[in-house]
Short mmCIF file of C-alpha atoms and ligand atoms in Angstrom, two decimals:
data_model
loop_
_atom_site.label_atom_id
_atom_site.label_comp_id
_atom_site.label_asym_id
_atom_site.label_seq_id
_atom_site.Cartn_x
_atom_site.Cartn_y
_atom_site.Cartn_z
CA UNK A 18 109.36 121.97 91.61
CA UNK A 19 105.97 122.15 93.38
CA UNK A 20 102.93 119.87 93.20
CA UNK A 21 99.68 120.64 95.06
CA UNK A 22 97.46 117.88 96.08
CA UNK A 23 94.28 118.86 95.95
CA UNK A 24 91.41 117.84 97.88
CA UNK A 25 92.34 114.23 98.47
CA UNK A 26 90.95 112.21 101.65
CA UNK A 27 94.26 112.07 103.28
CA UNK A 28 95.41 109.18 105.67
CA UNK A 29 98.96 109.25 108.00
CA UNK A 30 98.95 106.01 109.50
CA UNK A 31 102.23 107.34 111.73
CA UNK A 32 99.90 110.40 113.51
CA UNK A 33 96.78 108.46 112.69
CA UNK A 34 95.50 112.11 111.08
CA UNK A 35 93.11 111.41 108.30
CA UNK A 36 90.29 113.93 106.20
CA UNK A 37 90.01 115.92 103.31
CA UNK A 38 93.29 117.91 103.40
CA UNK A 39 95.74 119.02 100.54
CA UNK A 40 99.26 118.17 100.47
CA UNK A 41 101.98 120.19 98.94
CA UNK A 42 105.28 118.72 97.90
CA UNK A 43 108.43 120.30 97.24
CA UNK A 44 111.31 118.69 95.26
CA UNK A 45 111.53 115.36 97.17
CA UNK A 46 109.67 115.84 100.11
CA UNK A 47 106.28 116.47 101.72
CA UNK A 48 106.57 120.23 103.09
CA UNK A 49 103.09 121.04 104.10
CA UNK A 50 99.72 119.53 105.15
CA UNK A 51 96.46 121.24 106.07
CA UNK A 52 93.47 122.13 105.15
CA UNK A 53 93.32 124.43 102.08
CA UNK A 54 97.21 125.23 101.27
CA UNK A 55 96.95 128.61 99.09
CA UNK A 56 100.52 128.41 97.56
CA UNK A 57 101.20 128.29 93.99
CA UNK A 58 102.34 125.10 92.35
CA UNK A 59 104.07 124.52 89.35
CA UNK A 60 101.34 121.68 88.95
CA UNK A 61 98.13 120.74 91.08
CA UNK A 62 96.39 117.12 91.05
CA UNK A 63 92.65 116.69 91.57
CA UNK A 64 92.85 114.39 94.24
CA UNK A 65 88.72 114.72 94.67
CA UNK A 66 86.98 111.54 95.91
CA UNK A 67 90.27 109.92 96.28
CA UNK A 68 92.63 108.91 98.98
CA UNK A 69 96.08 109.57 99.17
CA UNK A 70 98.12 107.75 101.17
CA UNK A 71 101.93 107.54 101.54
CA UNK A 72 103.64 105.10 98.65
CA UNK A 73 102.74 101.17 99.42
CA UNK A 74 106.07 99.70 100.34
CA UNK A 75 106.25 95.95 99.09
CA UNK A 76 108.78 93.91 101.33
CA UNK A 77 108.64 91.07 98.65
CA UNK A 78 109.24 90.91 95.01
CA UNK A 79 111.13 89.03 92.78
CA UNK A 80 112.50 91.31 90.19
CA UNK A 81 114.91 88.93 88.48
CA UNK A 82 117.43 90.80 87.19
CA UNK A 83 119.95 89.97 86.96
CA UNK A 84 119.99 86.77 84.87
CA UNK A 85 116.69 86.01 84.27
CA UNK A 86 115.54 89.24 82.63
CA UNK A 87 113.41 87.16 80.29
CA UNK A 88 110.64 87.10 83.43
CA UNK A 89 111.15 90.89 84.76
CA UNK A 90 114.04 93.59 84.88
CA UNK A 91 114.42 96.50 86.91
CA UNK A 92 112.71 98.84 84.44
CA UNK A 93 109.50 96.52 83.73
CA UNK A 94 109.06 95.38 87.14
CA UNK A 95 109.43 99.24 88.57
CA UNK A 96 106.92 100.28 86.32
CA UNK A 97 104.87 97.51 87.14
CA UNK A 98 105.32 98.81 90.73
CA UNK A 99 104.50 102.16 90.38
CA UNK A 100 101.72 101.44 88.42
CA UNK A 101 100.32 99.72 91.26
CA UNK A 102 101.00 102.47 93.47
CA UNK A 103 104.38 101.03 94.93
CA UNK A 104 106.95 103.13 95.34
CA UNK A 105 109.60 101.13 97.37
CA UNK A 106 110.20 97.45 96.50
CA UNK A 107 112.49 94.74 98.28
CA UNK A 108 114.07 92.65 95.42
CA UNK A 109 114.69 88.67 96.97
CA UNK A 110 118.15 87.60 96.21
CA UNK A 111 117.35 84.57 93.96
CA UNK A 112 118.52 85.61 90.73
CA UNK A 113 121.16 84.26 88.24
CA UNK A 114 124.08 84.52 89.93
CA UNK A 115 122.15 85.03 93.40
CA UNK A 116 122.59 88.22 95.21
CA UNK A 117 124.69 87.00 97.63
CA UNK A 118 127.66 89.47 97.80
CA UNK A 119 128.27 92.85 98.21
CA UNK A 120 129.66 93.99 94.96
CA UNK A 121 126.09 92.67 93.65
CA UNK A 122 123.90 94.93 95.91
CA UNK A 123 125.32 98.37 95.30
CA UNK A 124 125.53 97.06 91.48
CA UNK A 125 122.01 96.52 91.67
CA UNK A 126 121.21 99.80 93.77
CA UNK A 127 122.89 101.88 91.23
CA UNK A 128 121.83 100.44 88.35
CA UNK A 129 118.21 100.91 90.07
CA UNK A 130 118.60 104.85 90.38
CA UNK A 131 118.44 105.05 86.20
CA UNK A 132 116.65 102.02 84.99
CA UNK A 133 113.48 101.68 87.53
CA UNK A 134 111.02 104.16 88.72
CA UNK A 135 110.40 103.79 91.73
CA UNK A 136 113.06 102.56 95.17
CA UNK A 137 114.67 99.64 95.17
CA UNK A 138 116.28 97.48 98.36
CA UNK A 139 118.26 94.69 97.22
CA UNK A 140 117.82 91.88 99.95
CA UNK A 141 120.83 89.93 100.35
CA UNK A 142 121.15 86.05 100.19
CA UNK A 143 121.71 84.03 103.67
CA UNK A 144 123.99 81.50 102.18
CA UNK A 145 126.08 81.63 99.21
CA UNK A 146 124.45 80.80 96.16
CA UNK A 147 120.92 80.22 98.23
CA UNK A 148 122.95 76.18 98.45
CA UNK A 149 122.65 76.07 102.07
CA UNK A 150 126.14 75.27 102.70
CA UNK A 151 128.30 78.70 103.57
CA UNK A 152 127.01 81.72 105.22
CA UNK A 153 127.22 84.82 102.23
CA UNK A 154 129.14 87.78 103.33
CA UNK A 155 126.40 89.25 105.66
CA UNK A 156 128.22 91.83 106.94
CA UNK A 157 129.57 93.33 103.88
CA UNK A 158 125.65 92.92 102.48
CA UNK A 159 125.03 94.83 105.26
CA UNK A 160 127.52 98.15 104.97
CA UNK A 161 126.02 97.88 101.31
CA UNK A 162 122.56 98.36 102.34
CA UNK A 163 120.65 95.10 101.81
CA UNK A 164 118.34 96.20 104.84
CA UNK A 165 117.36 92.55 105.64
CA UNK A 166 118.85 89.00 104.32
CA UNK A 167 116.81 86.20 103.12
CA UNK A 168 116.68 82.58 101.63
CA UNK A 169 113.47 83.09 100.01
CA UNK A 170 112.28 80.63 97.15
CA UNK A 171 113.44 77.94 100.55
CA UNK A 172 114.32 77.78 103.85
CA UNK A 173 117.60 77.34 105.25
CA UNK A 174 117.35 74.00 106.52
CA UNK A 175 120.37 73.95 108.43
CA UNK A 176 119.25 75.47 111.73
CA UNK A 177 123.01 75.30 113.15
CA UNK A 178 124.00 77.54 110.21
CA UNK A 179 121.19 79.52 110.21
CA UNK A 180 121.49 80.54 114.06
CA UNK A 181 125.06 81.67 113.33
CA UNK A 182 123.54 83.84 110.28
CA UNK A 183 121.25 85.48 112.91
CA UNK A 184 123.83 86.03 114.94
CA UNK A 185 125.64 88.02 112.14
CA UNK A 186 122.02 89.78 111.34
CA UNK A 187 121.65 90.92 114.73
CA UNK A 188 125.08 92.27 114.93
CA UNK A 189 124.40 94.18 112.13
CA UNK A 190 121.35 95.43 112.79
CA UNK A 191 119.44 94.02 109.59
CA UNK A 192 116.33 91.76 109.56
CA UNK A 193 115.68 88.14 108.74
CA UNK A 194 112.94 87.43 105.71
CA UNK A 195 111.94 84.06 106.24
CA UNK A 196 110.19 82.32 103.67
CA UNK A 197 108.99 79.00 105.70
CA UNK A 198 109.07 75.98 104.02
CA UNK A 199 110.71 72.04 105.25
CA UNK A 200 111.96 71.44 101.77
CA UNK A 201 112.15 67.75 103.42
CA UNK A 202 108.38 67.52 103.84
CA UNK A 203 107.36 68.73 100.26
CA UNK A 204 107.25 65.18 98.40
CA UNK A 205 106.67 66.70 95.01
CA UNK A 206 103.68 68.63 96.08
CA UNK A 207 102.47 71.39 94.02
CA UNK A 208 99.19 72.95 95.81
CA UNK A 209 97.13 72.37 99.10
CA UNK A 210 96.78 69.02 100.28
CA UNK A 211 93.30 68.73 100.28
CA UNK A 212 90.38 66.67 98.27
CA UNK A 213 90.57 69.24 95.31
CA UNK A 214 94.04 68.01 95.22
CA UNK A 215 92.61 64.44 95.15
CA UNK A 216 90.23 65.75 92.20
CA UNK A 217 92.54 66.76 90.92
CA UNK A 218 95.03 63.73 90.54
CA UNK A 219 97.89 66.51 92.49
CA UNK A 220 100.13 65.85 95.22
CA UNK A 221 99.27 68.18 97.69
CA UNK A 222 101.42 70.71 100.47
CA UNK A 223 100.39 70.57 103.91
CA UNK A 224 99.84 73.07 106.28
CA UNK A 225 102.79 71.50 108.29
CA UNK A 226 105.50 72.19 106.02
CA UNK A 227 105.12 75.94 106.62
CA UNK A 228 104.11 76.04 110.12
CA UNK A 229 107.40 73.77 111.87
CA UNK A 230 109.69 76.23 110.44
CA UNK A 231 107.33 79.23 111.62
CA UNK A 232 107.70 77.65 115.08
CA UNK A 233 111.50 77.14 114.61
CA UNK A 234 112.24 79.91 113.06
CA UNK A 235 110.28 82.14 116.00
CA UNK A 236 112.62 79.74 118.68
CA UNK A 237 116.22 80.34 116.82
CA UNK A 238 114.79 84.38 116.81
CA UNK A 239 113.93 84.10 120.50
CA UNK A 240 117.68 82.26 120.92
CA UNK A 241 119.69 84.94 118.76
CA UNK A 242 117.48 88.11 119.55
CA UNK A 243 117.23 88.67 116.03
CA UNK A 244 114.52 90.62 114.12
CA UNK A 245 112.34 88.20 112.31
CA UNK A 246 110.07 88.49 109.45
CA UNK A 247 108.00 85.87 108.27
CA UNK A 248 107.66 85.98 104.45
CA UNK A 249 103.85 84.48 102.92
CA UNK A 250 102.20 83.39 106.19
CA UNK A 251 99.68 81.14 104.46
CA UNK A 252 97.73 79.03 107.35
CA UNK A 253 96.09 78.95 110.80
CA UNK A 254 99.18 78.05 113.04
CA UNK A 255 101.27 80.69 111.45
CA UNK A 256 98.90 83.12 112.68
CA UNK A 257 98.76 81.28 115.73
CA UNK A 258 102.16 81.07 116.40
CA UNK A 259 102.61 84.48 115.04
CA UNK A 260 100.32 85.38 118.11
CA UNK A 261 101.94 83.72 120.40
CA UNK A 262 105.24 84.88 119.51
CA UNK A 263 103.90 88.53 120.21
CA UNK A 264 102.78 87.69 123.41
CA UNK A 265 105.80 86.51 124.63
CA UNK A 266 107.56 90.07 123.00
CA UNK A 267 109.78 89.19 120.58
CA UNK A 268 110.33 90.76 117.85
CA UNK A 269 108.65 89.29 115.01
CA UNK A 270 106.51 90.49 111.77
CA UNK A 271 104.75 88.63 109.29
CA UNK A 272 103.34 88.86 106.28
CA UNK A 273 99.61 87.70 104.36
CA UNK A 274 99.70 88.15 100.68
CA UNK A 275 96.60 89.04 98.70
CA UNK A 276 96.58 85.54 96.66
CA UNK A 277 96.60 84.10 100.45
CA UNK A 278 93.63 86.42 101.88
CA UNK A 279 91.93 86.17 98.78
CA UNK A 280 91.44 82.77 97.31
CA UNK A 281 91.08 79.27 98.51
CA UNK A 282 91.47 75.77 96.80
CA UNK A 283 87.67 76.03 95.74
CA UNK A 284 89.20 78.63 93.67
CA UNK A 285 91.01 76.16 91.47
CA UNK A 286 88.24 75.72 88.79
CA UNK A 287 91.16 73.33 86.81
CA UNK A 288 94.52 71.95 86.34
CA UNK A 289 96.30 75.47 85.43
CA UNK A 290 99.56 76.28 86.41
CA UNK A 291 98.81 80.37 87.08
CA UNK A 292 96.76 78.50 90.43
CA UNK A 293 100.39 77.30 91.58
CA UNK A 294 102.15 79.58 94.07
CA UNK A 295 104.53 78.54 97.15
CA UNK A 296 103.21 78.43 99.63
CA UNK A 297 100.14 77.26 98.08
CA UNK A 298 96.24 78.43 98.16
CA UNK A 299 95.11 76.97 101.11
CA UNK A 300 91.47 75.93 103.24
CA UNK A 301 88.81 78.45 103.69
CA UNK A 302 89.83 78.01 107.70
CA UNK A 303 93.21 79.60 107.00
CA UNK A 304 91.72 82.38 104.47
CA UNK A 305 89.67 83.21 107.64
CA UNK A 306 92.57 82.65 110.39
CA UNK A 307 94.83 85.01 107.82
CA UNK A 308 92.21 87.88 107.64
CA UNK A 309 91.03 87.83 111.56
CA UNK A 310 95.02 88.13 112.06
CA UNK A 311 95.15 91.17 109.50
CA UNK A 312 92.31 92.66 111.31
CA UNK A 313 93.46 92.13 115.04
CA UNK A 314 97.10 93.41 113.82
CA UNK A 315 98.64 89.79 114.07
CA UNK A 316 99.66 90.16 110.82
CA UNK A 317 101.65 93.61 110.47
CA UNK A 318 102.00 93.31 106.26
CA UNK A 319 100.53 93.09 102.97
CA UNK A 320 102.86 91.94 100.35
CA UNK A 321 102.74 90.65 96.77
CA UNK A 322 105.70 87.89 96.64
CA UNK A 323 105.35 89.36 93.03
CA UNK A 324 106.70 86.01 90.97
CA UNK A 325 106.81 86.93 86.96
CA UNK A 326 107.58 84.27 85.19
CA UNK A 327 107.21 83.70 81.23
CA UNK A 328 104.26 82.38 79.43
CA UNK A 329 106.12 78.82 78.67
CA UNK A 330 106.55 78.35 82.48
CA UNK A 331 102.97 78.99 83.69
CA UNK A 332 100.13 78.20 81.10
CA UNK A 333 100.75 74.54 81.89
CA UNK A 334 99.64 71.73 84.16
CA UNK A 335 100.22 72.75 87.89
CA UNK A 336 103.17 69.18 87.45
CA UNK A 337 105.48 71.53 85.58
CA UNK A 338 104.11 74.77 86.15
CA UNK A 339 107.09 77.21 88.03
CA UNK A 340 105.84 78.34 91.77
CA UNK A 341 104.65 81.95 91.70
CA UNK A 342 102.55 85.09 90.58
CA UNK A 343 102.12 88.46 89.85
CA UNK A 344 101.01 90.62 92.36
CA UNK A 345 102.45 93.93 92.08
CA UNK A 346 99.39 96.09 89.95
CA UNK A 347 96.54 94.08 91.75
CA UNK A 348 97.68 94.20 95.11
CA UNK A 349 95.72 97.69 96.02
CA UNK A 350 92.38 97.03 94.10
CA UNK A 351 92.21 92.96 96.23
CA UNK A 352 93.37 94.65 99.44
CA UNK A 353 90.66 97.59 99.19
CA UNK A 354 88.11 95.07 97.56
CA UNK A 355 88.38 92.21 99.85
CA UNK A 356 89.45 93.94 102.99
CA UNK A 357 88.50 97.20 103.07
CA UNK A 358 84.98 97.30 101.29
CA UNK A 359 83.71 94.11 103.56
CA UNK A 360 84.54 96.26 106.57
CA UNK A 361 87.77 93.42 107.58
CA UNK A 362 90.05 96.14 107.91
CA UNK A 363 89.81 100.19 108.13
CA UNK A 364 91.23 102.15 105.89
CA UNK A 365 94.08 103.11 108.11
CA UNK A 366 95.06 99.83 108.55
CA UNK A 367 95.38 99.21 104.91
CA UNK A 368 97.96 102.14 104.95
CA UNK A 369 99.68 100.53 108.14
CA UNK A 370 100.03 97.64 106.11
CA UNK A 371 100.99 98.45 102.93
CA UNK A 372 103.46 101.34 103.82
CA UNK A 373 103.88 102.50 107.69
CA UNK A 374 104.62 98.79 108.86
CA UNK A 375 106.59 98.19 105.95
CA UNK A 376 108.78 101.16 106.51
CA UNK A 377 109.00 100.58 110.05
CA UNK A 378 110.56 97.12 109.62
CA UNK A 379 113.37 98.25 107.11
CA UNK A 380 114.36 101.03 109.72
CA UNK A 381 113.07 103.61 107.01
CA UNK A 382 111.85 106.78 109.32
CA UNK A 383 111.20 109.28 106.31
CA UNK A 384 108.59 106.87 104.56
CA UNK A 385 105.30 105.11 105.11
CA UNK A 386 103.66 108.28 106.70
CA UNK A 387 101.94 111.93 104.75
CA UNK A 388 103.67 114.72 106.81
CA UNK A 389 105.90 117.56 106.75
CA UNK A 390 109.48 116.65 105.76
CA UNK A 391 108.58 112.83 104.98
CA UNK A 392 109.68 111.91 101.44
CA UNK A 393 106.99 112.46 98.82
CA UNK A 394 106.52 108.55 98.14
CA UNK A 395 102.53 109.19 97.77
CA UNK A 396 99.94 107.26 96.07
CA UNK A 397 96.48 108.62 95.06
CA UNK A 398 94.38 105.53 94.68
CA UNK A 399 90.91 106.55 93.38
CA UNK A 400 88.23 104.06 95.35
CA UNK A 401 85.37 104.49 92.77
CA UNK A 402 86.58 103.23 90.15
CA UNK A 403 84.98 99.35 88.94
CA UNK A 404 86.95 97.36 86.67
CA UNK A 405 87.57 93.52 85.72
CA UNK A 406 91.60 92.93 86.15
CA UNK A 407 92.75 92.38 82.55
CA UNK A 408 96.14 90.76 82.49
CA UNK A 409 96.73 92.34 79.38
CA UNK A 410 97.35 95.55 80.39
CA UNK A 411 100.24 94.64 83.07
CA UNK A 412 103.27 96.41 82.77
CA UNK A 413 105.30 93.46 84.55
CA UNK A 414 106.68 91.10 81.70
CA UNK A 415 104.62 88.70 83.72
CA UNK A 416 101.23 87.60 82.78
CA UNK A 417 101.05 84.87 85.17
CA UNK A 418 98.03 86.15 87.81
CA UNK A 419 94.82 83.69 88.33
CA UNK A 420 92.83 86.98 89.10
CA UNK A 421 92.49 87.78 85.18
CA UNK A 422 88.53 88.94 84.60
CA UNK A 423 87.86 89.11 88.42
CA UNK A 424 85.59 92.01 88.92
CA UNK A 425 87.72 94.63 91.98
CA UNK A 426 86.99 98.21 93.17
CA UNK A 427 89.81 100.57 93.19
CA UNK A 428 92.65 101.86 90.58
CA UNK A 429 95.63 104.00 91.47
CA UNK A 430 95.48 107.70 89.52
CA UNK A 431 98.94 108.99 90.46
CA UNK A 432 102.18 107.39 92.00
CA UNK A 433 104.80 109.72 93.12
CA UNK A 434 108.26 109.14 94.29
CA UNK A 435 110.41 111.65 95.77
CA UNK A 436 108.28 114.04 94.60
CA UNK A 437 108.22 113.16 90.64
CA UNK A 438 105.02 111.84 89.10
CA UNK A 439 105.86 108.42 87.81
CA UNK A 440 102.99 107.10 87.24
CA UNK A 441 99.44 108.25 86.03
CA UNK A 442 96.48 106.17 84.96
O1 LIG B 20 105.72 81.15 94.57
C1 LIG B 20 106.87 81.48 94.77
N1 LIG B 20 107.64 81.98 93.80
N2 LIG B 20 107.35 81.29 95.99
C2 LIG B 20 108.63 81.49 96.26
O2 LIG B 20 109.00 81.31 97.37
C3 LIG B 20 109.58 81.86 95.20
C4 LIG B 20 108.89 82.56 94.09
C5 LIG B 20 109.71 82.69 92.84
O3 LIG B 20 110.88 83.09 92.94
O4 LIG B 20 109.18 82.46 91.76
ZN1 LIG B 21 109.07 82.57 99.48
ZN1 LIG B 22 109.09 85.15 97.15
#
């Protein structure tokens, strides 16, 4: 099977090559790029006026399954995915039983290759059952291809145990997700501590909760040598520290997602739960801090943390609401809206950070990049396109998004993986 692809502004964030170029795909991979390929196709895609970049690769999304199918499976949440132009998702381990064994990654792996559309990498749990108390089988997550471990939904608070776990990581040559958060420090917050907060009658999250376990997480990675990513950066002093951290050459990577680069507390027009995320919406200092880091390549990743939870658990005061959001089919229209458009970042750098970075952190060296003998994992994201998000029309069983009726620029056409069309508008 051959598909031509036609006439498309192409960018390769790996050889930094980008222009008007077709691309011509064979079976599962990329076999040709160049100016005007000639060859017959068994089907050609207008790719005029659009850009096509390799698949976005989403380190974080929580698919659910299994045991909580009611908020996402594999099949809704991969064609939520690919509708959004993502063609490679990491699941986080904190479903019902957690992912915290072996047995349950390939289960989920090979359940994946039938029931969702586009590639999924089961991340396995640190501890077992995400209680903090015994290190999972890390090892044996590891032969089975979990690619990276991770608490997320907490922290490990434990740093003795956790040191040992990045021990094991290291030894095994898979990365840390850390999702930053001193559970101790919470207090029964549930958004930013700030006067809309107070306004709000709402016990509020501050900045400090995230940023000591940036800072200790970035000293046990220094300690162990382990690769560490930092899951939701959401404030100044992450960035900062992220910096620093860089500086000093170790080997960390951290994430911004949309919600975070986006919105700020002024956002919250009233007490509704689709506001509530952790970590929260924060200042308009950190919005700024997060997108100067994006821009200056502080910040290596876009991801969605794509949370889908049901109806019940969200349209409710922000006191009872779950944490979370959907981020999967908006995550391409707010990136090229808000970062792209204003000039924040190029468009290169939106492909470094939704797919080459991405791929480069989970060791993948045939994704994240449009050249010969790469896997076709391509998306063809159409730029003119105007359009207020309608939650409506998500394919994720999750509604939950406060970005319904915002007005964005940008739609994916066409998403393919391994060369198969699976999704077009
Ligand atoms: O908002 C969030 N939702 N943050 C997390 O860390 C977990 C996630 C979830 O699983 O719903
Ligand atoms: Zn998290
Ligand atoms: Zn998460």
């Amino acid at each position: 099977m051959k598909i031509l692809i036609q006439n498309g502004y192409v960018l390769d964030p790996e050889t930094k090559r980008e222009g008007v170029l077709d691309v011509l795909v064979e079976d599962d991979k990329i076999v040709k790029v160049a100016d005007k390929i000639e060859d017959a196709a068994d089907r050609v895609i207008d790719a005029s006026g659009c850009y096509v970049m390799p698949g976005f690769i989403d380190l974080h999304v929580h698919l659910r399954d299994p045991g909580l199918e009611y908020k996402e499976t594999l099949e809704t949440g991969g064609k939520a995915a690919a509708r959004g132009g993502v063609t490679t998702v990491c699941a986080m381990p904190n479903t019902k039983p957690v992912t915290d064994n072996a047995e349950m990654i390939t289960s989920i792996h090979e359940r994946a290759k039938t029931e969702c559309p586009v590639n999924v990498i089961q991340i396995g749990a640190i501890t077992v059952g995400q209680l903090g108390e015994e290190l999972a089988d890390i090892e044996g997550m590891a032969k089975a291809g979990c690619h990276a471990i991770s608490e997320d939904g907490k922290s490990v608070m434990n740093a003795s145990l956790y040191r040992k776990a990045m021990k094991i990581a290291k030894e095994n040559n898979i990365s840390i997700f850390a999702h930053c958060e001193d559970i101790t420090m919470v207090e029964g917050g549930v958004m930013h501590a700030d006067e809309k907060a107070q306004a709000l009658g709402l016990k509020g999250i501050t900045n400090a909760v995230e940023d000591v376990i940036v800072a200790r997480d970035i000293l046990l990675a220094k300690e162990t040598g382990v690769r560490l990513h930092l899951c939701h950066c959401s404030t100044e002093d992450s960035v900062k520290l992220v910096e620093a951290a860089k500086k000093e050459g170790l080997p960390v990577t951290a994430e911004v997602c949309p919600h975070h680069f986006v919105m700020t507390t002024d956002d919250i027009t009233e007490d509704d739960g689709n506001f509530k995320m952790n970590p929260p919406l924060r200042g308009k200092c950190d919005v700024e801090a997060l997108k100067a880091g994006l821009k200056a390549d502080i910040m290596d990743v876009i991801a969605t943390d794509h949370a889908p939870h049901s109806a019940e658990e969200k349209n409710c005061s922000m006191r009872r609401a779950a944490f979370g959001i959907v981020g999967l089919e908006t995550m391409a229209a707010l990136t090229y809206t808000e970062l792209v458009e204003p000039g924040i970042l190029t468009l290169m750098q939106m492909a470094e950070k939704t797919s080459y970075n991405p791929a480069k952190i989970l060791g993948l060296d045939d994704k994240g990049a449009i050249a010969e003998g790469k896997v076709a994992d391509i998306v063809v994201f159409d730029p003119t396109k105007e359009y207020a998000i309608d939650k409506n029309t998500f394919l994720s069983k999750g509604k939950n998004t406060p970005f319904h009726g915002r007005k964005v620029k940008g739609e994916v056409a066409y998403t393919l993986v391994s060369g198969n069309v699976v999704y077009e508008r």
